[in-house]
Amino acid sequence: MKVAIASDHGGINIRKELISLMEEMNIEYVDLGCECNASVDYLDYAIPVAEKVVNGEVDRGILVCGTGIGMSIAANKVKGIRCALVHDTFSAKATRKHNNTNVLAMGERVIGPGLARDIAEIWLTTPFEGGRHTKRVNKVTAYEATHG
Ligand code: RB5
């Protein structure tokens, strides 16, 4: 598995933590920034990660901002992205099993680095359950294909 990761200025610390986690897990990653301490716009980081996922350069994306909200809104504008904003381990597992999410968003002003690591580890290792969930995910994809 290959993962693209990015944050805005509000998510740098958790992004670095998750890069360490992926190194420990031997997961290949590409770090798309940001490298700055100045204020940047979350969309400028969410879209490159989302586009790498939909064009197949990477399998999954991880995005961190202050709340995770801006990143998740922006990523979900890209066709083919199913981005979940997750701040608990139950949802991390459920959104992989049920929604087959391909991007994970978290907020550094919401949770600490320890919980963020646990969430990311669960999300990276939990497979899609398929079955009845396949039809539901396909309905989302079909809607996306015929609207906007
Ligand atoms: C930046 O101040 C903050 O708005 C951003 O990191 C994020 O929380 C937006 O949703």
JSON list of C-alpha atoms and ligand atoms in Angstrom, two decimals, residues 7-11 39-43 64-73 106-110, ligand 1:
[
{"chain": "A", "resi": 7, "resn": "SER", "atom": "CA", "xyz": [-1.62, 18.86, 6.37]},
{"chain": "A", "resi": 8, "resn": "ASP", "atom": "CA", "xyz": [-2.12, 22.57, 6.64]},
{"chain": "A", "resi": 9, "resn": "HIS", "atom": "CA", "xyz": [-0.38, 24.63, 9.36]},
{"chain": "A", "resi": 10, "resn": "GLY", "atom": "CA", "xyz": [-2.95, 23.38, 11.89]},
{"chain": "A", "resi": 11, "resn": "GLY", "atom": "CA", "xyz": [-2.03, 19.71, 11.42]},
{"chain": "A", "resi": 39, "resn": "SER", "atom": "CA", "xyz": [-1.10, 30.12, 7.45]},
{"chain": "A", "resi": 40, "resn": "VAL", "atom": "CA", "xyz": [-2.01, 28.15, 4.33]},
{"chain": "A", "resi": 41, "resn": "ASP", "atom": "CA", "xyz": [-5.30, 27.06, 2.76]},
{"chain": "A", "resi": 42, "resn": "TYR", "atom": "CA", "xyz": [-6.40, 23.47, 3.44]},
{"chain": "A", "resi": 43, "resn": "LEU", "atom": "CA", "xyz": [-7.82, 23.00, -0.07]},
{"chain": "A", "resi": 64, "resn": "VAL", "atom": "CA", "xyz": [-4.79, 16.71, 8.86]},
{"chain": "A", "resi": 65, "resn": "CYS", "atom": "CA", "xyz": [-5.87, 20.26, 9.62]},
{"chain": "A", "resi": 66, "resn": "GLY", "atom": "CA", "xyz": [-7.02, 22.02, 12.79]},
{"chain": "A", "resi": 67, "resn": "THR", "atom": "CA", "xyz": [-10.44, 20.38, 12.84]},
{"chain": "A", "resi": 68, "resn": "GLY", "atom": "CA", "xyz": [-10.18, 17.95, 9.92]},
{"chain": "A", "resi": 69, "resn": "ILE", "atom": "CA", "xyz": [-13.38, 19.53, 8.60]},
{"chain": "A", "resi": 70, "resn": "GLY", "atom": "CA", "xyz": [-11.94, 21.73, 5.86]},
{"chain": "A", "resi": 71, "resn": "MET", "atom": "CA", "xyz": [-9.75, 18.89, 4.62]},
{"chain": "A", "resi": 72, "resn": "SER", "atom": "CA", "xyz": [-12.66, 16.44, 4.50]},
{"chain": "A", "resi": 73, "resn": "ILE", "atom": "CA", "xyz": [-14.97, 18.90, 2.73]},
{"chain": "A", "resi": 106, "resn": "MET", "atom": "CA", "xyz": [-8.34, 14.25, 11.38]},
{"chain": "A", "resi": 107, "resn": "GLY", "atom": "CA", "xyz": [-8.11, 17.46, 13.38]},
{"chain": "A", "resi": 108, "resn": "GLU", "atom": "CA", "xyz": [-5.04, 18.27, 15.46]},
{"chain": "A", "resi": 109, "resn": "ARG", "atom": "CA", "xyz": [-7.00, 20.72, 17.60]},
{"chain": "A", "resi": 110, "resn": "VAL", "atom": "CA", "xyz": [-9.51, 17.97, 18.40]},
{"chain": "B", "resi": 1, "resn": "RB5", "atom": "C1", "xyz": [-6.92, 26.90, 10.15]},
{"chain": "B", "resi": 1, "resn": "RB5", "atom": "O1", "xyz": [-6.96, 27.92, 11.07]},
{"chain": "B", "resi": 1, "resn": "RB5", "atom": "C2", "xyz": [-8.13, 26.00, 10.29]},
{"chain": "B", "resi": 1, "resn": "RB5", "atom": "O2", "xyz": [-9.26, 26.71, 9.87]},
{"chain": "B", "resi": 1, "resn": "RB5", "atom": "C3", "xyz": [-7.95, 24.75, 9.48]},
{"chain": "B", "resi": 1, "resn": "RB5", "atom": "O3", "xyz": [-6.83, 24.07, 9.93]},
{"chain": "B", "resi": 1, "resn": "RB5", "atom": "C4", "xyz": [-9.10, 23.76, 9.55]},
{"chain": "B", "resi": 1, "resn": "RB5", "atom": "O4", "xyz": [-9.48, 23.53, 10.84]},
{"chain": "B", "resi": 1, "resn": "RB5", "atom": "C5", "xyz": [-10.23, 24.07, 8.66]},
{"chain": "B", "resi": 1, "resn": "RB5", "atom": "O5", "xyz": [-11.22, 23.32, 8.58]}
]
